[in-house]
Structures are given as structure tokens and as C-alpha cells.
Coordinates of C-alpha atoms in Angstrom, one line a residue:
X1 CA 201.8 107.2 61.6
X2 CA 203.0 107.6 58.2
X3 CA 206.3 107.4 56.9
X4 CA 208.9 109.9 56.6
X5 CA 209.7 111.4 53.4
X6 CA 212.7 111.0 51.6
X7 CA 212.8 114.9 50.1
X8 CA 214.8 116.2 52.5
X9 CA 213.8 119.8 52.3
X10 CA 210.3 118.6 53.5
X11 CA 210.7 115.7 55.6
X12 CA 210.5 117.2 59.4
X13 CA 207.3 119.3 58.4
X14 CA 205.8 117.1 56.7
X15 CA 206.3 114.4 59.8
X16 CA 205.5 117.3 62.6
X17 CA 202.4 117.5 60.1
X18 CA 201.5 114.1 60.1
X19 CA 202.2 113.6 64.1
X20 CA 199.9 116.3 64.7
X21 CA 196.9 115.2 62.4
X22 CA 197.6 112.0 63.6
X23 CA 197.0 112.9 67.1
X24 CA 194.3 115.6 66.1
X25 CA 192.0 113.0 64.0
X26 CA 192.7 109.7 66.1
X27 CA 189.3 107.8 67.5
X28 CA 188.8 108.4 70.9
X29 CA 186.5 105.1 71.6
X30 CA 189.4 102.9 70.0
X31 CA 191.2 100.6 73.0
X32 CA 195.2 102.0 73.8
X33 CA 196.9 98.8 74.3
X34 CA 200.2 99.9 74.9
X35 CA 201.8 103.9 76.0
X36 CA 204.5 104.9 77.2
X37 CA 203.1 108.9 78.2
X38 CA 204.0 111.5 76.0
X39 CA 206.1 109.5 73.8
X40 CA 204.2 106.7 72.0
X41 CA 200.4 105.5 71.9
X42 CA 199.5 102.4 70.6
X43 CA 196.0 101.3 69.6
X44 CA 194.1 98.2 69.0
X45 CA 193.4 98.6 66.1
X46 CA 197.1 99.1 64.7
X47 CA 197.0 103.2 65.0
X48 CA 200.6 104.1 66.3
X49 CA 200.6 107.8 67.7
X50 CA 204.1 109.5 68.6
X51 CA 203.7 113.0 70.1
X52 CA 206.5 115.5 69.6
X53 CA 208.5 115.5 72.6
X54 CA 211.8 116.4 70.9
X55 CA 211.8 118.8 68.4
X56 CA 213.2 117.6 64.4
X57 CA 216.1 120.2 63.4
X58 CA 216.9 120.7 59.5
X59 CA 220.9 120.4 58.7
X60 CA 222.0 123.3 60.3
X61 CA 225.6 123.6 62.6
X62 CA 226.7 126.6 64.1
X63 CA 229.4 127.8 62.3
X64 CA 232.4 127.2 65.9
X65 CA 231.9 124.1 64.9
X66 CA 233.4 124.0 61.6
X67 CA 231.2 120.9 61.0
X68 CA 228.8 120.4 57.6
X69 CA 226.3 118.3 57.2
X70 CA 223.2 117.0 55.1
X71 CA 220.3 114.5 54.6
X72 CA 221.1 111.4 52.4
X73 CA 218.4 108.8 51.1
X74 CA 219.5 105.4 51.4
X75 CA 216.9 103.7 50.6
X76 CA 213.7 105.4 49.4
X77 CA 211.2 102.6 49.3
X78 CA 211.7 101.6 52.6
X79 CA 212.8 105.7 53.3
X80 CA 215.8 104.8 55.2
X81 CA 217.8 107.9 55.2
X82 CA 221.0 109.2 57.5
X83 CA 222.3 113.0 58.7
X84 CA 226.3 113.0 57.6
X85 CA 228.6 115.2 59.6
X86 CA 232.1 116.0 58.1
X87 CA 234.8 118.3 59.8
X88 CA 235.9 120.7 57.8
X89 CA 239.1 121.6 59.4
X90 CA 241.3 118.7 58.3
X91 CA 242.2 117.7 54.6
X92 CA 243.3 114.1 56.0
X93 CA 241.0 110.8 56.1
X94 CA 239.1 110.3 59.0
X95 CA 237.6 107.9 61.0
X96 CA 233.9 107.2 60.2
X97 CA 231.7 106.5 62.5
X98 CA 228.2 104.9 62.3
X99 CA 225.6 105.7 64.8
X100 CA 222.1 104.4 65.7
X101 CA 220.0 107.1 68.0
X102 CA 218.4 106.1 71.0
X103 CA 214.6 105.5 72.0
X104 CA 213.9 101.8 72.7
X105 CA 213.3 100.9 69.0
X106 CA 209.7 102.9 68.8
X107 CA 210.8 106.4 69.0
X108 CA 213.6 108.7 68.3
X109 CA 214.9 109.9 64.4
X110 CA 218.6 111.1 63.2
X111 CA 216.6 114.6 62.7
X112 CA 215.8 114.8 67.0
X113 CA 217.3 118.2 67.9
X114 CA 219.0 116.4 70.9
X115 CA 221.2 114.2 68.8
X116 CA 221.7 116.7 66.3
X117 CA 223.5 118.9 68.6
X118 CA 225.4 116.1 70.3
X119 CA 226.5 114.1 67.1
X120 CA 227.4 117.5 65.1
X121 CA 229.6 118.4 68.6
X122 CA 231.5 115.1 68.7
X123 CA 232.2 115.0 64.8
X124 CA 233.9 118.0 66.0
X125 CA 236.0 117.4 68.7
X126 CA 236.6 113.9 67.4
X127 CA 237.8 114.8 64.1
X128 CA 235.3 111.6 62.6
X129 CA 232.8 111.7 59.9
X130 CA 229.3 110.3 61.8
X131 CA 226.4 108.4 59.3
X132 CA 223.6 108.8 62.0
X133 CA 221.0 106.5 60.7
X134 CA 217.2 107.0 60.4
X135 CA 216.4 103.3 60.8
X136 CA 212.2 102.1 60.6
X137 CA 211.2 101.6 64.4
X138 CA 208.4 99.5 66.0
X139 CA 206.0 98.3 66.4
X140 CA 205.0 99.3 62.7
X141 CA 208.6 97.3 61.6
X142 CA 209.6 95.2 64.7
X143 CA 213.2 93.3 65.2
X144 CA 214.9 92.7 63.1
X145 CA 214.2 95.9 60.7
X146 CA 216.5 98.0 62.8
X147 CA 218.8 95.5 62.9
X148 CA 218.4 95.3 58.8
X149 CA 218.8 99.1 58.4
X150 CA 222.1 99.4 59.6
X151 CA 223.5 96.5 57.3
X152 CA 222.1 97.4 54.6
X153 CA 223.5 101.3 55.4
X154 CA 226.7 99.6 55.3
X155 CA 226.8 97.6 52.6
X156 CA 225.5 100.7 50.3
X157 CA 227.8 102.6 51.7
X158 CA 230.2 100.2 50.3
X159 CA 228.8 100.2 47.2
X160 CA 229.3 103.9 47.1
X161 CA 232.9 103.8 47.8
X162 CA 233.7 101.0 45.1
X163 CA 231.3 102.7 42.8
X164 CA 233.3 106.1 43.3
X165 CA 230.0 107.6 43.6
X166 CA 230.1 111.5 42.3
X167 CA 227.0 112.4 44.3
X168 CA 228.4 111.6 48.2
X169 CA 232.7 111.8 47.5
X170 CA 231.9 114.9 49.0
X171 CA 232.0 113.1 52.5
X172 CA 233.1 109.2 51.5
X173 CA 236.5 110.8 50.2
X174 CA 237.0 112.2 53.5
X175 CA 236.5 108.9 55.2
X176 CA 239.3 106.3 56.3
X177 CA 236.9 103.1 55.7
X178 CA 239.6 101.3 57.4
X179 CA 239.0 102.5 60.9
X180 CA 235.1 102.6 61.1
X181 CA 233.3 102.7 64.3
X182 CA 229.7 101.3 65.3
X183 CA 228.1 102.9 67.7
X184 CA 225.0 104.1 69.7
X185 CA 222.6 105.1 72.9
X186 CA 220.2 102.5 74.5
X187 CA 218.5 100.8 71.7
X188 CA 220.7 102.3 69.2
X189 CA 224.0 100.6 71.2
X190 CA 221.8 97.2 71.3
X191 CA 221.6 97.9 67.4
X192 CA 225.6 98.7 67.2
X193 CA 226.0 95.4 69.1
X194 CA 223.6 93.0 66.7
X195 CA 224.8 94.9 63.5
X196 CA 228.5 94.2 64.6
X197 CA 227.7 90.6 65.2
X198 CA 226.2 90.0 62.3
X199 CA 229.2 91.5 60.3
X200 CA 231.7 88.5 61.6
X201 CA 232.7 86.7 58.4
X202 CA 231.4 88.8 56.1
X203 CA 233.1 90.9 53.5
X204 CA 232.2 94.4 53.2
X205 CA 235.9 96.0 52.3
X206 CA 236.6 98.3 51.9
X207 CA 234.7 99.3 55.3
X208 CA 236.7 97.3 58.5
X209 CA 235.4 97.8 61.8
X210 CA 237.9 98.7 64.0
X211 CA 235.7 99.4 67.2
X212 CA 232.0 99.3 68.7
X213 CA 230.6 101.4 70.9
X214 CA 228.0 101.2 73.4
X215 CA 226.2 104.0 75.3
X216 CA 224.1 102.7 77.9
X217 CA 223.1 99.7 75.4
X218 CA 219.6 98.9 75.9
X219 CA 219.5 95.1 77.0
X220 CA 217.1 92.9 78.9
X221 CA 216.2 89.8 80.3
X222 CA 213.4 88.0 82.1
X223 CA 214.9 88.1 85.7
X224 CA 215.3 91.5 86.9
X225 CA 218.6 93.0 87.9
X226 CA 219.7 94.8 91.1
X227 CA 219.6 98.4 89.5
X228 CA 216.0 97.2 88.1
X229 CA 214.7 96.1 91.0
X230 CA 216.5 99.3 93.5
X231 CA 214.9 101.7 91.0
X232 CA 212.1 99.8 89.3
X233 CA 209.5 101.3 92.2
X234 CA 210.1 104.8 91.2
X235 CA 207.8 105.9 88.8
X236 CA 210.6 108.3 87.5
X237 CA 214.3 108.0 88.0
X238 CA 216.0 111.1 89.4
X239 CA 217.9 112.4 86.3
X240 CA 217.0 109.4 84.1
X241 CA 215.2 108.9 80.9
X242 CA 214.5 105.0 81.2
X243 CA 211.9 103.8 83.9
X244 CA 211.4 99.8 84.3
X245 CA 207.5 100.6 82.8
X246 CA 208.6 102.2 79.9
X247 CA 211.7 99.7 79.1
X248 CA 209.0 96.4 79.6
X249 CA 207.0 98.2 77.0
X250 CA 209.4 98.9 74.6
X251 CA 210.1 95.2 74.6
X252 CA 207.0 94.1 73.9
X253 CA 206.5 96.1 70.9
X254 CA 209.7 95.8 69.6
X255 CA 210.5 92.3 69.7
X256 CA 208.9 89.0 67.4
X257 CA 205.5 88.5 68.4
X258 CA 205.5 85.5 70.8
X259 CA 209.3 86.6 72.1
X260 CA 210.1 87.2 75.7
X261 CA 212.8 89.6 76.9
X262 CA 215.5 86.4 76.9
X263 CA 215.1 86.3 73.0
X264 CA 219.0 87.1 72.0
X265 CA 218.3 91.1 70.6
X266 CA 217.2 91.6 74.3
X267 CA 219.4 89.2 76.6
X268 CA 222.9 88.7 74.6
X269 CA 224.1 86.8 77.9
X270 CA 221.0 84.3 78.2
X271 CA 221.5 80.7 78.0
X272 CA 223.1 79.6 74.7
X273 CA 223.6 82.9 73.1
X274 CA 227.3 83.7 72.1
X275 CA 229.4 87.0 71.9
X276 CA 231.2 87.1 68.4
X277 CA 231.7 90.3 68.9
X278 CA 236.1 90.6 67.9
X279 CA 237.1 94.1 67.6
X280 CA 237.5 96.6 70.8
X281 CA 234.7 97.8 72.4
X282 CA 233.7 100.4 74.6
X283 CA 230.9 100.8 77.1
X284 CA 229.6 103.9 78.7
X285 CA 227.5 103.3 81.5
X286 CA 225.9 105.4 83.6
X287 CA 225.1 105.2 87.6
X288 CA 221.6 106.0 88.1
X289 CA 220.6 104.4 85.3
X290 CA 218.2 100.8 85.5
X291 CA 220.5 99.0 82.8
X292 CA 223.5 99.9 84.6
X293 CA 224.1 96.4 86.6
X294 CA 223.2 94.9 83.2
X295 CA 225.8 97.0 81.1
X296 CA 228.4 96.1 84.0
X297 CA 227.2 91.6 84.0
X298 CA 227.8 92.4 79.9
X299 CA 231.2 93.8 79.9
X300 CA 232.0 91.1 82.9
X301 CA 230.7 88.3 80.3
X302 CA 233.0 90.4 77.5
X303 CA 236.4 90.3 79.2
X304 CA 235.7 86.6 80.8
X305 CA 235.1 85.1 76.8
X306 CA 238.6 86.9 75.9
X307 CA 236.9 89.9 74.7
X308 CA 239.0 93.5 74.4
X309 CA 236.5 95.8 76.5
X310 CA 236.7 99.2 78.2
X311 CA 233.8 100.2 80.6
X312 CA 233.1 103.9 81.5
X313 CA 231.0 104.9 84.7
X314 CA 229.6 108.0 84.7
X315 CA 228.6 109.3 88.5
X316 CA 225.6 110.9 89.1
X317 CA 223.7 110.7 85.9
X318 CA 221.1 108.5 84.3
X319 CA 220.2 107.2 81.1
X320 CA 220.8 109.1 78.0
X321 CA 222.2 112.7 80.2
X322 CA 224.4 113.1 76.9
X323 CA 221.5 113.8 74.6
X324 CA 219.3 115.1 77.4
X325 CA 221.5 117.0 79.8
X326 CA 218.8 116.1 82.7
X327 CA 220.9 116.9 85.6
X328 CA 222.9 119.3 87.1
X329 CA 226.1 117.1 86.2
X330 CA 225.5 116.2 82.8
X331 CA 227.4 119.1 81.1
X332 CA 230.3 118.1 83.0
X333 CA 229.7 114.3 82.2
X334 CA 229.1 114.8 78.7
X335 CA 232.6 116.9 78.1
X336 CA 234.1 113.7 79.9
X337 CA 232.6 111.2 77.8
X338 CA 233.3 113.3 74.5
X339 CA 237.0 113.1 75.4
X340 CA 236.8 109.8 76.4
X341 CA 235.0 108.5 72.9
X342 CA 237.5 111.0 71.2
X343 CA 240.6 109.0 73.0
X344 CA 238.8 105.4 71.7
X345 CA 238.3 106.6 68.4
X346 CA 242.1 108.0 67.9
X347 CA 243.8 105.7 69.6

């Protein structure tokens, strides 16, 4: 599929465009290799089709809110771009917040009407500025590119702030640097995880991470877990947006060709790999969710290497009920976890 555009004022028609032509004028007698239905199609012959399950929003909050936001280019030649949201109700810095979006590496974007509306709502209730990054997905850029886009969002967002960059003080003068969060959904918390990792050592003040969090983190391994194997039959998890099919597939056409699902970006607790993660981390988990005895065995491993961890279990719900609000429980759910990621964030 072709690549986004950077213009902002014509980037989600012109990909809706391109989806649809893409899907319109594909060859019919060319081999699928990999699919996971109605969200990505991958051919033999490299063609990559992603259907438009969730609709693209343009920068747009309802006014409540008190929120504004806009489309910035990061980085036009590999068009990495990222959706700001800034309260408007408070004249004080405030925590900034980095988030990756969900959609095991191969689909998803910042623009997705679902994390629009969820990201513009917590920036609210928060009081945070949120960078929610467009990052390249696979298979077309495999592992590490995600894992690329968010450093290099953070280093130019650095660069911005020493530069005292005219164009963006608009939202990087409302910004404490000092406390920023890393966070994100399923692939986009495995991304928060490896982009926080890779930051130990390194010096990228003014920014200073002060917390990570992880929703649902998509991780993996080669042995299968209890809630993998109690729910990996099901061809559809009640309430859930993540079947075993669909998470197998993701893996093999996100990670380095040749690389099984113990390679480190999948399985963070296989043999040899360490957790350097330092600063305070929280985990949302949900219950009827397939990574869930994973995401508990992680934050287990956290606390048992020293590590300052706090793990939320949300009853009822499955994967990704925050951006998808699947079951009859997820309004109710969501409230809770936007207080509870309001409380982390403040504290």
C-alpha cells in the first residue's frame, strides 16, 4: 500500500483513496500468504492490502473537552508524523506523554477514529500533553522500524525544545519534559517497553522519563500460556480483539525474517534477555484477554528483578475494550482505567 502523506490536510483521503484502489485493482490469481480477515492481506508477491475497518478522523475535539490538537511531520522522508493533544484549561506545564497505538505492528495509525477519541479524552481528564505517533508498520518495515520511530520522535522532539522551535512552542512550551511518560496498547505497549529500554544510558535532556506504561503489551513466546491455550480454540474471544490466529500472524510478519516468537521484541522474559527497564511502570491487563497470563508472568519477572511495578486487572473485558468498547462493561472499565492512568501520571 502506499505511504501516507505528510500534508496533513490530505493525508486520510488520500490513504482511504489508496486502500480502496489498492483493494479495487489487486490481482486476484496472485497467492495470499498471510491474512488476518478484514484487517490485513498479504501477497506473495509483496502486495500488502489493509481494508478500512476503523475509520481515519481529521484533528477535530468536541469542544467539552477543552482539548486542541493537530498533525505534525516528524520526519517526511520516512513520513513519520504524530496527532498532539494539549489541554487548554491550565496555564501550568504538564506532563507529556508519548503514545504508540495498537494493532500488532501491521495495522493501526494515530489518525484511527478509536484512538482519536480515547487519547483526546485522557489528555483531558489527565491534564497531559499526548505525541501519539504514526510509526511505519510491517511487514513493509518489520522490527525494529517501530521500535526506530519512537526514538527518533524523541530525540527530535528534543531537538525542538533546545532549538526553541517557533513552529511547535505552541504545545512543547506547555510541556514539563521532566515528567514524560511512554506508553501504549498491545504492540504499541511492546513498543513503549523496547523504546524505554533502549533509552537507559542515553542522554536526551531535557526529556526524563519518569514512567512507562503498558496496556495489554503485546508479548510472545514459543510455548504457549494458560490464557493462550484456555482461549486459543475459540475462533473469536467473547469481547476481545486479539485471537491466538491473528497474534501468530502478526509475529511472523513483524519480526526479522528467520526470528521465532522467543526473539527479545516478542519474549522480554526468554532465556538471557534482561529487564533494564528503571523508572515506574504500570500495567493494565485485562481478563479475557489471551496475553493476560503473559502480562501477569511479566510484571511477576518485574517486581522479582527489583523493578517498581503496578499491575491493573480489568474484569470482564478483553483486549483493547478501551479503544473498542466491545462489551457491555467497557464504558465502565474504561472510566476506571482513565482514572487510574490519571492517578499514575499525577502522582
Amino acid at each position: 500500500m502506499a505511504a501516507i502523506s505528510v500534508d496533513p490536510s490530505s493525508r486520510l483521503n488520500n490513504n482511504l483513496e489508496q486502500v480502496s484502489s489498492s483493494i479495487k485493482n489487486n490481482n486476484h490469481g496472485v497467492v495470499v500468504i498471510e491474512e488476518v480477515e478484514g484487517l490485513i492481506r498479504v501477497y506473495k508477491n509483496g502486495h500488502v492490502e489493509r481494508p478500512p475497518a476503523i475509520p481515519n478522523v481529521h484533528c477535530a475535539v468536541p469542544s467539552h473537552l477543552g482539548v486542541t490538537d493537530r498533525d505534525i511531520s516528524i520526519d517526511k522522508y520516512t513520513n513519520l508524523w504524530a496527532r498532539i493533544y494539549v489541554p487548554n484549561s491550565s496555564s501550568a506545564k504538564l506532563p507529556f506523554l508519548v503514545y504508540f497505538h495498537g494493532g500488532g505492528f501491521c495495522i493501526g495509525s494515530a489518525a484511527w477514529s478509536c484512538y482519536h477519541d480515547f487519547l483526546a479524552n485522557l489528555s483531558s481528564k489527565a491534564g497531559c500533553v499526548i505525541m501519539s505517533i504514526n510509526y511505519r508498520l510491517a511487514p513493509e518495515t518489520r522490527l525494529p522500524g517501530a521500535y526506530e520511530d519512537g526514538i527518533s520522535s524523541l530525540m527530535w522532539v528534543k531537538q525542538q525544545a533546545l532549538n526553541g522551535s517557533s513552529e511547535h512552542k505552541w504545545w512543547i512550551n506547555r510541556c514539563n519534559l521532566s515528567s514524560m511518560f511512554v506508553a501504549g496498547d498491545s504492540a504499541g505497549g511492546n513498543i513503549a517497553y523496547n523504546v524505554t529500554t533502549k533509552l537507559v544510558g542515553s542522554n536526551y535532556k531535557p526529556l526524563c522519563v519518569k514512567g512507562t506504561i503498558l496496556i495489554q503489551p503485546f508479548f510472545g513466546g514459543e510455548e504457549r500460556t494458560g490464557s493462550e491455550k484456555q482461549y486459543g480454540t475459540q475462533q473469536q474471544l467473547p469481547n476481545s480483539a486479539l485471537t491466538l490466529l491473528a497474534s501468530d500472524t502478526y509475529w511472523r510478519l513483524s519480526l526479522p525474517l528467520g526470528a521465532n516468537r522467543d526473539h527479545p521484541w516478542c519474549n522480554p522474559l526468554g532465556s538471557g534477555n534482561e529487564l533494564r527497564v528503571d523508572q515506574r511502570m504500570m500495567v493494565c491487563i485485562s481478563e479475557m484477554d489471551i496475553l493476560k497470563d503473559r502480562n501477569l508472568e511479566f510484571c511477576s519477572a518485574m517486581a522479582t528483578a527489583g523493578k517498581r511495578v503496578e499491575k491493573v486487572v480489568y474484569k470482564g473485558v478483553g483486549h483493547a475494550f478501551q479503544v473498542l468498547h466491545n462489551s457491555h462493561f467497557s464504558q465502565i472499565r474504561t472510566q476506571e482505567m482513565m482514572s487510574h492512568l490519571k492517578a499514575f501520571i499525577n502522582q
